[in-house]
Short mmCIF file of C-alpha atoms in Angstrom, two decimals:
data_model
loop_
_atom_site.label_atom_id
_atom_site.label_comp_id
_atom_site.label_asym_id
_atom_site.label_seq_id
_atom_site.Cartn_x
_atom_site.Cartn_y
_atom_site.Cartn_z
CA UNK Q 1 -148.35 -58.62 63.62
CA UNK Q 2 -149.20 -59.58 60.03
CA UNK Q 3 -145.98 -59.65 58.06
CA UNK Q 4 -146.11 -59.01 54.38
CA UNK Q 5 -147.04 -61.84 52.54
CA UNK Q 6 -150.32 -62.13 55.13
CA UNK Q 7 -151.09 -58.13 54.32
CA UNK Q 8 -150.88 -58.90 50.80
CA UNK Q 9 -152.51 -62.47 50.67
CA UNK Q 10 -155.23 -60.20 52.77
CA UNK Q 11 -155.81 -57.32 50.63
CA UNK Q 12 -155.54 -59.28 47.06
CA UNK Q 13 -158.31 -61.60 48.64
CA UNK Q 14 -160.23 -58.06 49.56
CA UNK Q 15 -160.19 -57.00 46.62
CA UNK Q 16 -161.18 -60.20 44.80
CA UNK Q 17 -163.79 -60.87 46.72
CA UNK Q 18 -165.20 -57.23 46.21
CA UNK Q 19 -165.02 -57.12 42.73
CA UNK Q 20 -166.58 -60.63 42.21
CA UNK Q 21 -169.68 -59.49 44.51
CA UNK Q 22 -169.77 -55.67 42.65
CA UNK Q 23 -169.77 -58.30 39.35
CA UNK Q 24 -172.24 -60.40 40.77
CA UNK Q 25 -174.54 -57.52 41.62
CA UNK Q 26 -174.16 -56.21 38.02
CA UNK Q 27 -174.79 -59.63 36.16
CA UNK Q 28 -177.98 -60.27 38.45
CA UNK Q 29 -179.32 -57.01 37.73
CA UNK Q 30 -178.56 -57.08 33.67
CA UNK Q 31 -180.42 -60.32 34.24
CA UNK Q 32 -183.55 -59.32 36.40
CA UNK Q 33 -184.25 -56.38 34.29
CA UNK Q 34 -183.71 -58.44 30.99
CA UNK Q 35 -186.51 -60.83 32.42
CA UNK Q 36 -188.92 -58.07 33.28
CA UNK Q 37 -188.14 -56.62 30.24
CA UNK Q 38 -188.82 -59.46 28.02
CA UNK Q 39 -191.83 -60.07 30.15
CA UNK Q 40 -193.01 -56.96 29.19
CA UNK Q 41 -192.59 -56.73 25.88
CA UNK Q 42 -194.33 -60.30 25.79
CA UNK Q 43 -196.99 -58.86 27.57
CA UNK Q 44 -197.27 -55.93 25.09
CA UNK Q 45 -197.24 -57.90 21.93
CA UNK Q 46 -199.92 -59.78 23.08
CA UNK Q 47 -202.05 -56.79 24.48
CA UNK Q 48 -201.51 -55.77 20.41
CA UNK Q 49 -202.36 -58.85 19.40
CA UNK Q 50 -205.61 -59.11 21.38
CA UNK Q 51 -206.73 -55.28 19.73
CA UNK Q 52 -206.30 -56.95 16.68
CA UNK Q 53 -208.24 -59.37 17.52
CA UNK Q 54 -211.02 -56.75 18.85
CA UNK Q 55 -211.04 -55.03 15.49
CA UNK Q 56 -211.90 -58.32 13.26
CA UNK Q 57 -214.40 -58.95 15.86
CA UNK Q 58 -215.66 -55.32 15.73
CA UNK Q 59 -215.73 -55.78 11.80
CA UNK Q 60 -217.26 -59.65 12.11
CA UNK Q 61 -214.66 -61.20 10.81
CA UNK Q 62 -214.99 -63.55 14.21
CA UNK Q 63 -217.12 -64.14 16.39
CA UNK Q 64 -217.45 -64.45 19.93
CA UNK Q 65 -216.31 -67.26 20.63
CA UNK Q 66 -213.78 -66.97 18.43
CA UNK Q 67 -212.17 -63.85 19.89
CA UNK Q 68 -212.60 -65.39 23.64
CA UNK Q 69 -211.13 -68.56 22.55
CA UNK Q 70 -208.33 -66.52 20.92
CA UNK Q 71 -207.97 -64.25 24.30
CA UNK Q 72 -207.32 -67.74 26.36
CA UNK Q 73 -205.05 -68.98 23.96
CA UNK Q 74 -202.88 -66.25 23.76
CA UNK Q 75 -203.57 -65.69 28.22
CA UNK Q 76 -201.92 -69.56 28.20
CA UNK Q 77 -198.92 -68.51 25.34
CA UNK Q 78 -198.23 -65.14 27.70
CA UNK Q 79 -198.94 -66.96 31.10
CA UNK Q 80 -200.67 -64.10 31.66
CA UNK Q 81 -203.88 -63.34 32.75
CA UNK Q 82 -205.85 -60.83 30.53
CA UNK Q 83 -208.68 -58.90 30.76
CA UNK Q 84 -210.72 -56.75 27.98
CA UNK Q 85 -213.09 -53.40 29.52
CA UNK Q 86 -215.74 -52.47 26.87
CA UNK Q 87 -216.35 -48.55 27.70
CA UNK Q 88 -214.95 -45.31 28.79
CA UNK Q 89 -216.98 -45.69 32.17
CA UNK Q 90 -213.39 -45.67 34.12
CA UNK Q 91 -215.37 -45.79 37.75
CA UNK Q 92 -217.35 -48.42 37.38
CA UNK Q 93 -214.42 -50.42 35.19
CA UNK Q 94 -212.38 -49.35 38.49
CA UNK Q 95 -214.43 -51.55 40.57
CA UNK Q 96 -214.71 -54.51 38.21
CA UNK Q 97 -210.89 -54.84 38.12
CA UNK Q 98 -210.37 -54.04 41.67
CA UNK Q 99 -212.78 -57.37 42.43
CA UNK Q 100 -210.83 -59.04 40.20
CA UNK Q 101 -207.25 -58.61 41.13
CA UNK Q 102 -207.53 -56.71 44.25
CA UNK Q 103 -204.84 -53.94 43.16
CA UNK Q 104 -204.59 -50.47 44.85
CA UNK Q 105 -207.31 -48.28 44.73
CA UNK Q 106 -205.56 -44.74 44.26
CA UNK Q 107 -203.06 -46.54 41.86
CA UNK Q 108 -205.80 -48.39 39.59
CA UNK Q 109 -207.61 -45.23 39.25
CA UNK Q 110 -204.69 -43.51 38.11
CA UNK Q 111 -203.66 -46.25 35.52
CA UNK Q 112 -206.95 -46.33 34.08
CA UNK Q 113 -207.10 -42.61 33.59
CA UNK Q 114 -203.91 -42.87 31.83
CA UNK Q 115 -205.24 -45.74 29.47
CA UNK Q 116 -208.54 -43.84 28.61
CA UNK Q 117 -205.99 -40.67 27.64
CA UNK Q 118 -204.64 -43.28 24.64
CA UNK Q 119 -201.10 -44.49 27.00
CA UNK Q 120 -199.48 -47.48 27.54
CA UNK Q 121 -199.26 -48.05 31.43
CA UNK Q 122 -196.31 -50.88 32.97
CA UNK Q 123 -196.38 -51.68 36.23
CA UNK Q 124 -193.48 -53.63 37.20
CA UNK Q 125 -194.17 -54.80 40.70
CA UNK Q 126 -197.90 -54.45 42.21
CA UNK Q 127 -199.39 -56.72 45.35
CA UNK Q 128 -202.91 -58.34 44.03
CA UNK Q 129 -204.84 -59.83 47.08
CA UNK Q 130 -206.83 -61.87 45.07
CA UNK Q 131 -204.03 -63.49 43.50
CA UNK Q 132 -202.26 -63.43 46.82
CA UNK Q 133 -198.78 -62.55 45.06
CA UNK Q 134 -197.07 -59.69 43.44
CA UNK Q 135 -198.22 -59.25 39.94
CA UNK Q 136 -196.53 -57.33 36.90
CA UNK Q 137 -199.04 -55.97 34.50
CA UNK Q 138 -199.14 -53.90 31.24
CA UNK Q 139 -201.97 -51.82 30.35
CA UNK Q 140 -203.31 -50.02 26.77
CA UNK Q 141 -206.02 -48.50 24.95
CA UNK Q 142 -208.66 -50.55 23.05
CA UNK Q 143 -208.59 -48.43 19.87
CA UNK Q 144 -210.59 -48.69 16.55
CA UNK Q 145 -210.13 -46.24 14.29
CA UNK Q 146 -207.95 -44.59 16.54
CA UNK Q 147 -210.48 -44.31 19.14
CA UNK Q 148 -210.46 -45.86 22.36
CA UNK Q 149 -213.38 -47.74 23.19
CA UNK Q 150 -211.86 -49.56 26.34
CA UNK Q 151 -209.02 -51.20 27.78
CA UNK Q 152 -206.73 -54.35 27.85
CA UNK Q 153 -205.48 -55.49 30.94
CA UNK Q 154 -202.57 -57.91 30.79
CA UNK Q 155 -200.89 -58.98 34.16
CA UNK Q 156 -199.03 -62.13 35.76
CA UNK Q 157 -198.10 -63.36 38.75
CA UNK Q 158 -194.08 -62.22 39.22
CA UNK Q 159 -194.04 -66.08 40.81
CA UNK Q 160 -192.35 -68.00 38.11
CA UNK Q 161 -190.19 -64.84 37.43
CA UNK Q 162 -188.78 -64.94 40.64
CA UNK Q 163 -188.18 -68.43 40.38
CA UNK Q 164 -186.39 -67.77 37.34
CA UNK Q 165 -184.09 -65.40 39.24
CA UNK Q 166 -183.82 -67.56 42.04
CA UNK Q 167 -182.00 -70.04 39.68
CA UNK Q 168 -180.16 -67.07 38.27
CA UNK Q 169 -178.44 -66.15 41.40
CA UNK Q 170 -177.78 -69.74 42.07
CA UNK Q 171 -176.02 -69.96 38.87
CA UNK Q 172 -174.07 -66.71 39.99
CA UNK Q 173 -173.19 -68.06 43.19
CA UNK Q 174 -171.49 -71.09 41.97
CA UNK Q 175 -169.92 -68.49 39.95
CA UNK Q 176 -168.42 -66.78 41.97
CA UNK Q 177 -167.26 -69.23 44.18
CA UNK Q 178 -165.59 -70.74 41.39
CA UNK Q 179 -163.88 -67.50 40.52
CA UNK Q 180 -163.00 -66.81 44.10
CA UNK Q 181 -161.31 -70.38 44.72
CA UNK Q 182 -159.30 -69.84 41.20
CA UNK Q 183 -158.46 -66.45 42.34
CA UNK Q 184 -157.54 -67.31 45.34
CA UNK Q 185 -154.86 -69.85 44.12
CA UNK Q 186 -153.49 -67.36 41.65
CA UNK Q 187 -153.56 -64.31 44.71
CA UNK Q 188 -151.94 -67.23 46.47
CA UNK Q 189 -149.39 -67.46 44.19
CA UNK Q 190 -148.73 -64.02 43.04
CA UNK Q 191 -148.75 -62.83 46.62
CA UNK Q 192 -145.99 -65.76 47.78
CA UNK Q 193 -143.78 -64.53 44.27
CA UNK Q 194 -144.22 -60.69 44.88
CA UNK Q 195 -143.42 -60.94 49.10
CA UNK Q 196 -140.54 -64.13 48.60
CA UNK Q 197 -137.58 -61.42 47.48
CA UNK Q 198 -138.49 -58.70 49.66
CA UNK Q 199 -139.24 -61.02 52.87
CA UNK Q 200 -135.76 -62.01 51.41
CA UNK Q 201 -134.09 -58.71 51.13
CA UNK Q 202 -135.58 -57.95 54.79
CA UNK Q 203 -133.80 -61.39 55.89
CA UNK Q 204 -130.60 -60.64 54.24
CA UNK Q 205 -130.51 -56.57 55.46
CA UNK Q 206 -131.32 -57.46 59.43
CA UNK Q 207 -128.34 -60.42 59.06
CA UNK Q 208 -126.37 -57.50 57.27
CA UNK Q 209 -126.77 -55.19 60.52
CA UNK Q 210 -126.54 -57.45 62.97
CA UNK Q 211 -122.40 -58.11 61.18
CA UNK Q 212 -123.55 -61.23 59.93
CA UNK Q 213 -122.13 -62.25 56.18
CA UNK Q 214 -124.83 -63.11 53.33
CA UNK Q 215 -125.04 -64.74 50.12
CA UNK Q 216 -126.21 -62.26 47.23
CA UNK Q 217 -129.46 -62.96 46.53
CA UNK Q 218 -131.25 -64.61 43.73
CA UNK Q 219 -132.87 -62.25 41.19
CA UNK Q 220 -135.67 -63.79 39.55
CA UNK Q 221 -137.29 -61.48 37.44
CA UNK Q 222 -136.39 -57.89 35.40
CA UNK Q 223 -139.02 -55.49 37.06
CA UNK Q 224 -139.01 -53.12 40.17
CA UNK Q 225 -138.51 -56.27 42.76
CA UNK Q 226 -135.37 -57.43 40.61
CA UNK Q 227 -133.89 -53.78 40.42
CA UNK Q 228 -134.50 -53.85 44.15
CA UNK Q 229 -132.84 -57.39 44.62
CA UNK Q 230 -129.68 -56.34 42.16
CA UNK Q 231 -129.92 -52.83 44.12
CA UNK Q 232 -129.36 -54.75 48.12
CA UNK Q 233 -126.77 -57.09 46.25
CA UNK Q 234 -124.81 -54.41 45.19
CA UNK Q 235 -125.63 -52.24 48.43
CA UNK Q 236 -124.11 -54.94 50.31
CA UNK Q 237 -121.11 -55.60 48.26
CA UNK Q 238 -120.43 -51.81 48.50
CA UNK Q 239 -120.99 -52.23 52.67
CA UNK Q 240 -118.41 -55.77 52.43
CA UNK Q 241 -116.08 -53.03 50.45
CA UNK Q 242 -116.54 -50.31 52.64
CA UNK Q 243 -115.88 -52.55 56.08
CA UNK Q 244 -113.09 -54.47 54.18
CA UNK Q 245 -111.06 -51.12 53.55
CA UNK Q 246 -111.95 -49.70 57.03
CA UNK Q 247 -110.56 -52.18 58.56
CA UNK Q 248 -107.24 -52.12 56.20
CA UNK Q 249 -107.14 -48.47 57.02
CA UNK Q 250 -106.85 -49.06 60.57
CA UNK Q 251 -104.84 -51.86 59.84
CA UNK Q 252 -102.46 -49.42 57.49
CA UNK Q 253 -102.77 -46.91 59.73
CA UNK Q 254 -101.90 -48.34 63.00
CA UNK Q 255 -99.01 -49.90 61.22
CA UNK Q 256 -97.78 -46.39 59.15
CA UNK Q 257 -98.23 -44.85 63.12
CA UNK Q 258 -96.79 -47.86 65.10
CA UNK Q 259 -93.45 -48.20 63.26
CA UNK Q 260 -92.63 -43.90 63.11
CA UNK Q 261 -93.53 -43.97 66.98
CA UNK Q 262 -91.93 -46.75 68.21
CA UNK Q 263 -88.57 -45.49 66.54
CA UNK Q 264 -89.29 -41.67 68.29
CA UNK Q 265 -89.48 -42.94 71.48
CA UNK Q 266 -86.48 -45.65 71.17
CA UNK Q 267 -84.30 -42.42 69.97
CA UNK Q 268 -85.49 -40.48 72.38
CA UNK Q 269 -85.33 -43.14 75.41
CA UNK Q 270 -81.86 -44.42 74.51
CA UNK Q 271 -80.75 -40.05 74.42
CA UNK Q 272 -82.37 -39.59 77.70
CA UNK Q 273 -80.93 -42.89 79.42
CA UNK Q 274 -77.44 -41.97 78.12
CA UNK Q 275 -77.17 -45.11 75.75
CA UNK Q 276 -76.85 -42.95 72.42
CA UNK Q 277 -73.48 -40.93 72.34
CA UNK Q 278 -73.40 -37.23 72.20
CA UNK Q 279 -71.80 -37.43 69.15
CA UNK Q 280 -74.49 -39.52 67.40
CA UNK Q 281 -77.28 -37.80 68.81
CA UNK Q 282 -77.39 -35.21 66.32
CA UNK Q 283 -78.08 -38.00 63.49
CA UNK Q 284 -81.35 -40.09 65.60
CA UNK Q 285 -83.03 -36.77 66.44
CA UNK Q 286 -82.85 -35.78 62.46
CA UNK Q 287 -84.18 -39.57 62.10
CA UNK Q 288 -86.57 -38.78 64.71
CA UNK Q 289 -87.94 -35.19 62.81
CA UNK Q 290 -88.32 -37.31 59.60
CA UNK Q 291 -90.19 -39.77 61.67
CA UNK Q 292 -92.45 -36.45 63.08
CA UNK Q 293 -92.84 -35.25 59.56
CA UNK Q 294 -94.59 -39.06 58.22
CA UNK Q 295 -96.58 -38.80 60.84
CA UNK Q 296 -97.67 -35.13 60.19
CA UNK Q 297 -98.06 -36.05 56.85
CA UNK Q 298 -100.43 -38.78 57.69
CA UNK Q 299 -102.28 -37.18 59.80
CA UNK Q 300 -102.71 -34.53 57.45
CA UNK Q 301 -103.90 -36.76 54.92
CA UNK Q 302 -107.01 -38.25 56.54
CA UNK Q 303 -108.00 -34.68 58.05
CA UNK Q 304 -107.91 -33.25 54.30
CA UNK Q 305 -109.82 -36.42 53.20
CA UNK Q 306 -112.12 -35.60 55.62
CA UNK Q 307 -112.82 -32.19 54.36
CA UNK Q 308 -112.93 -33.12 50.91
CA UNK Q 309 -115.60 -35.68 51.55
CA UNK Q 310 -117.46 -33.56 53.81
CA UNK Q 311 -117.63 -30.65 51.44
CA UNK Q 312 -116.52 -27.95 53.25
CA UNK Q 313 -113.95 -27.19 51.08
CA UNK Q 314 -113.67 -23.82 49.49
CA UNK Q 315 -111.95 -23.37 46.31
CA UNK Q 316 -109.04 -20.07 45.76
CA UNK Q 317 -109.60 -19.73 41.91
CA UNK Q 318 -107.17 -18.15 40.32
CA UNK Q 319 -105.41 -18.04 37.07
CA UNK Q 320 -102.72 -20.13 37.01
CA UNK Q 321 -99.63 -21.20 34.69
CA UNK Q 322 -99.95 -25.23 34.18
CA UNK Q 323 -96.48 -25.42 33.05
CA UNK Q 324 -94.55 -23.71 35.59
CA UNK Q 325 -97.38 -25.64 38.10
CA UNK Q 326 -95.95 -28.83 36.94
CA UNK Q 327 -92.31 -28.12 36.77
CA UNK Q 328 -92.45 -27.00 40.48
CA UNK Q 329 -94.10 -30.13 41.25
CA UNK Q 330 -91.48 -31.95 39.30
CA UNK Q 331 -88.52 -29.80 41.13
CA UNK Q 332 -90.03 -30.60 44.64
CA UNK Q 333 -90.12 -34.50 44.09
CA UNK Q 334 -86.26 -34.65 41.91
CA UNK Q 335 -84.50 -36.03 44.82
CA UNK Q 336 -86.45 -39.00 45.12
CA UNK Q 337 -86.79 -39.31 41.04
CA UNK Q 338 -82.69 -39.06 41.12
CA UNK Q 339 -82.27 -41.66 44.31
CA UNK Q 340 -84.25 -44.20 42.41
CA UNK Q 341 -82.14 -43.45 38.77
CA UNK Q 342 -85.54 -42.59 37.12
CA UNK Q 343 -85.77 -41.80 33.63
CA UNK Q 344 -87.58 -38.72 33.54
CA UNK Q 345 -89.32 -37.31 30.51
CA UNK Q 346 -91.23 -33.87 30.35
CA UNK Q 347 -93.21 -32.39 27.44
CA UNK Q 348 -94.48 -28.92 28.95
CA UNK Q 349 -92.78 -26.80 26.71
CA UNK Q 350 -95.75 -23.80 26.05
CA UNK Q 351 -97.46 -21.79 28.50
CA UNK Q 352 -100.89 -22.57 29.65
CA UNK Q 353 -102.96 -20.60 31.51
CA UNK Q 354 -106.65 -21.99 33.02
CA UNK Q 355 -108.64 -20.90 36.50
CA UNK Q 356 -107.65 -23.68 39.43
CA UNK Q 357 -107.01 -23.62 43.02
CA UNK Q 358 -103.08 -23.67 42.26
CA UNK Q 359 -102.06 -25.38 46.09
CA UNK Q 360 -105.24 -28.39 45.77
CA UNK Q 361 -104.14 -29.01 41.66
CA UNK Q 362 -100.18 -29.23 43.14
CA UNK Q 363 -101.51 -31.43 45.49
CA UNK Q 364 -102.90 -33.32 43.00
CA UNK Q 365 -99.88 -33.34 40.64
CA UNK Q 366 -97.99 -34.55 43.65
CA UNK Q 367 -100.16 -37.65 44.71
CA UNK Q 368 -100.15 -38.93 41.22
CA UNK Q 369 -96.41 -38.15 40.72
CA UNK Q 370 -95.41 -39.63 43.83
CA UNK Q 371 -96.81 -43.05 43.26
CA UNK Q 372 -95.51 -43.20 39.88
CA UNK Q 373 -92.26 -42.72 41.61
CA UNK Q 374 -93.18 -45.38 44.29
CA UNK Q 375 -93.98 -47.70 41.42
CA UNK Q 376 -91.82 -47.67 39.41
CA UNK Q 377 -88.80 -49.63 39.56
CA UNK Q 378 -84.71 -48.45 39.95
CA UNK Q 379 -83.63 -47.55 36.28
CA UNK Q 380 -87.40 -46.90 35.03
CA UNK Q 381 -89.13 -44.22 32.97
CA UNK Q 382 -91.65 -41.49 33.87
CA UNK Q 383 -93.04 -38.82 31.61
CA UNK Q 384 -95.15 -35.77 32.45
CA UNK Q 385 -97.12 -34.17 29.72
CA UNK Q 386 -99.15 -30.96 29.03
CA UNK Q 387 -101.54 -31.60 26.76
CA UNK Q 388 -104.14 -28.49 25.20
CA UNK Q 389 -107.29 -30.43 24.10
CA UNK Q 390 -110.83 -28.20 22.53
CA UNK Q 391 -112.50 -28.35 26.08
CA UNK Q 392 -109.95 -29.40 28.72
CA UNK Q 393 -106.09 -29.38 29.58
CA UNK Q 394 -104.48 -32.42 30.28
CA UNK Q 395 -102.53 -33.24 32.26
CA UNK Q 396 -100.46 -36.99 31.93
CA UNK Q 397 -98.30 -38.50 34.06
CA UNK Q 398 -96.98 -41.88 32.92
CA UNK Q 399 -94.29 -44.76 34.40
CA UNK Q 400 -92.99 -48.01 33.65
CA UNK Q 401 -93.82 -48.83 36.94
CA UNK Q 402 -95.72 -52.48 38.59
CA UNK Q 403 -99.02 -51.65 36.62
CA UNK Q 404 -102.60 -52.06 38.16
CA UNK Q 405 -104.72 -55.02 37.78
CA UNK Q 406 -107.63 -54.28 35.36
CA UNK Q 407 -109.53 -55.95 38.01
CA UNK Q 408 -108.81 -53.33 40.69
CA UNK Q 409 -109.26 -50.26 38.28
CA UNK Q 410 -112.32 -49.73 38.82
CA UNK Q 411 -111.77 -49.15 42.37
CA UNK Q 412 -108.36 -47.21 43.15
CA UNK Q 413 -109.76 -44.02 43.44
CA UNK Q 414 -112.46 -44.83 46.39
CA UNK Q 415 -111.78 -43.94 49.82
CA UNK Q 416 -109.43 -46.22 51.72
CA UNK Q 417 -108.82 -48.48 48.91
CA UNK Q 418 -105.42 -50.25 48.18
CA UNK Q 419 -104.35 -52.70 45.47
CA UNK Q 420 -102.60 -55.54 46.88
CA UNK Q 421 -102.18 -54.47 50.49
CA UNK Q 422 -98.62 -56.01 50.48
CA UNK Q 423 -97.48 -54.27 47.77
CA UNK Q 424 -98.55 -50.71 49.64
CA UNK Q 425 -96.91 -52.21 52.47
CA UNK Q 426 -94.00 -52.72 51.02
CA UNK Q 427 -93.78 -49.56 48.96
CA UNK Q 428 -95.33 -47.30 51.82
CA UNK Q 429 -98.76 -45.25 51.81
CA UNK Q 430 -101.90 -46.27 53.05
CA UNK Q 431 -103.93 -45.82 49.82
CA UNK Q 432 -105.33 -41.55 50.41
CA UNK Q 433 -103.45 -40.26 47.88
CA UNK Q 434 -105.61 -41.23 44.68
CA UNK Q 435 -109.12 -40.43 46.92
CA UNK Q 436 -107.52 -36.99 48.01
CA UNK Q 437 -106.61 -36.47 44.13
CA UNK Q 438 -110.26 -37.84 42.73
CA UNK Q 439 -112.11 -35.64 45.27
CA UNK Q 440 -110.09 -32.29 44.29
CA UNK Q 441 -110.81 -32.68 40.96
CA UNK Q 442 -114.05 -33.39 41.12
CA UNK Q 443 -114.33 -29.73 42.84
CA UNK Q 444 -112.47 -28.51 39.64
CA UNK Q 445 -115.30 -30.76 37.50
CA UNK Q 446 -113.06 -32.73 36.01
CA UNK Q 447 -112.03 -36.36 35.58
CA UNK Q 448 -109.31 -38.47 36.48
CA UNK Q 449 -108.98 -41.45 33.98
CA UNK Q 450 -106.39 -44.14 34.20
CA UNK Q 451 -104.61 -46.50 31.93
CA UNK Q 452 -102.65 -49.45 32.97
CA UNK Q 453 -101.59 -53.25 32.12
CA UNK Q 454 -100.12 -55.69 34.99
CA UNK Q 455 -96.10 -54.83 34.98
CA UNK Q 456 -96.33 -52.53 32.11
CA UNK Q 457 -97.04 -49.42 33.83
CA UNK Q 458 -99.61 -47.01 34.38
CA UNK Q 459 -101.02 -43.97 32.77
CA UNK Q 460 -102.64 -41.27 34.90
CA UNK Q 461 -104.93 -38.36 32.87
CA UNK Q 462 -106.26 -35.01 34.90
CA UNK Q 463 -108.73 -33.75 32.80
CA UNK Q 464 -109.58 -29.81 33.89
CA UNK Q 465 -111.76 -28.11 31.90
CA UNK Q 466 -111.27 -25.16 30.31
CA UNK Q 467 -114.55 -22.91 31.97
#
């Protein structure tokens, strides 16, 4: 099984080695039919050359010897071999040409025929017998006066043309062997930085299932691979998160359940076994129902959590009074706000009216409330505001309470969190209350925002818009 870097390595290497031979094709072709072409033109200036030479002879300015000394010259220049057919006669010119280069019959007749109409014939590739080798040729008109009066035959042996292309390809060869080897190093390299983070982010993710703890990984660069590396890093921290505060739930939880329990049944034992005196058992079993009612409440907390998260939740809109919403809230909690000897300051003086699910908004109202009261020290202040803003009604619930680090902010609204496990411990709650409240009003499409300091209290802000 080929793992990435191999299936990569692989198809870079494909597709090098593709494009250098498409390239290779290309360049040897540009060549081979620059060469012919050149060789053709050569061969055409010099068949011009040579009826120039026919009309000075024609006129007498040469003679003879002159004009067959000039033919050989310019044969030798070419490296061509050239022949001149006095006459229109294009049978018996057929013949003469056929015994001299041996080309095809059906072919020579036609090219003749073509030269005697006043054209140009090129033959690029024709097999001469005599010559024992493929020949390329040009053929035109003898013309004087614009009449023809015969034909000029240039042709040479495709030999040395071949040889020239045999070099050619040599030279593209060592081309592209030379471009394969340097791409290969760079495919090499590309393919080993490309692969290295994800082999690396495959690594870290099967370590990551199998429970195992990782070290972020390194990011090296700022495209897709690095927003994929930053994207497991913070994928795993959220998973660390996530098993870190399911394991303090059941650690919260167990203990919130153990300690309500094991009181129950001691009441209940030491009442059945006699040990508890009639008398006194009024007072355990009202200890006991307390004890009942945490645990209810509990319970009642994770299965509404679970429905929040879950979505099945169904809002009951309906126009409600924020002000008398709060003050109810306010009235339900006053024991526990007078037990502590809070401070309690309310600024809800004008009627405001907005579209909510009045029980889940008193819910939140409650959750908020009640951990301001946890919070907050004997003797300290709370304050719940009203406030009418352009799109929204606030709602503000402050305390002089234990504050919340700014490092743990971010975080006090997820799902199972806690700040400072102790300190929950100590004060009671297993860290639903603020996830219960976030996830209501986030049906509503509102915010929760919070503002605290380390021991100089907290701000909480419901934001509920308006429509």
């Amino acid at each position: 099984m080929f793992g990435l870097y191999r299936k990569l390595l692989i198809t870079y290497l494909l597709i090098l080695a593709a494009i250098i031979a498409i390239l290779s094709m290309l360049v040897f072709q540009f060549f081979k039919a620059e060469l012919f072409e050149r060789n053709q033109n050569m061969l055409l200036d010099a068949g011009q050359y040579i009826n120039t030479l026919l009309v000075q002879y024609q006129r007498g300015d040469i003679n003879e010897q002159d004009l067959i000394r000039s033919i050989n010259t310019t044969g030798q220049i070419a490296n061509a071999r050239i022949i001149v057919i006095e006459g229109r006669d294009y049978l018996r010119n057929r013949e003469y040409l056929k015994e001299q280069i041996n080309l095809d019959d059906d072919e020579l007749l036609q090219n003749l025929q073509e030269i005697y109409y006043g054209n140009t014939v090129v033959s690029h590739r024709q097999y001469s017998e005599s010559l024992d080798s493929y020949v390329t040729g040009v053929g035109m008109p003898a013309k004087i006066g614009g009449e023809v009066i015969g034909a000029i035959i240039l042709f040479t042996p495709v030999g040395k043309l071949d040889l020239t292309l045999e070099k050619v390809i040599d030279m593209i060869i060592i081309t592209a062997m030379v471009a394969f080897a340097v791409g290969f190093i760079l495919v090499f390299f590309v393919s080993k930085s490309i692969s290295k983070p994800i082999i690396a982010v495959s690594n870290s993710a099967q370590e990551l299932a199998a429970g195992k703890d990782t070290m972020d990984l390194q990011v090296s660069s700022n495209d897709e691979i690095g927003q994929l590396v930053n994207s497991f890093n913070e994928m795993k921290w959220q998973l660390q998160q996530t098993e870190k505060m399911r394991r303090e739930l059941i650690a919260g939880v167990s203990h919130e359940l153990r300690a309500p329990l094991a009181a129950i049944r001691g009441f209940v034992q030491g009442i059945l076994d006699g040990v508890i005196d009639i008398k006194d058992q009024q007072k355990y079993l009202t200890i006991t129902l307390q004890e009942i009612n945490r645990l209810t409440r509990i319970t009642n907390d994770l299965l509404e959590l679970a429905k929040l998260e879950s979505g099945n939740i169904r809002l009951n809109k309906k126009v409600v009074n924020i002000q008398r919403l709060t003050n109810d809230v306010i009235e339900l909690l006053k024991d526990k706000i007078i037990l502590k000897q809070l401070h309690l300051n309310i600024n809800n003086n004008r009627e405001m009216l907005m579209e909510i699910d009045d029980d889940r908004i008193r819910q939140v109202v409650r959750n908020i409330l009640e951990n301001a009261i946890r919070y907050t020290p004997e003797g300290g202040k709370i304050g719940v505001h009203v406030k009418e803003e352009l799109f929204s009604i606030n709602i503000i619930i402050e305390d002089t309470g234990i504050g919340i680090p700014e490092s743990e902010q971010p975080y006090i609204f997820d799902t199972f969190y806690r700040v400072e496990k102790s300190r929950n411990q100590s004060h009671g709650g297993i860290g639903l209350g603020l996830a219960i409240a976030k996830n209501i009003v986030n049906l509503h499409n509102g915010e929760i925002q919070v503002e605290s300091k380390l021991h100089n209290g907290t701000t909480m802000i419901v934001k509920l818009p308006k429509a």
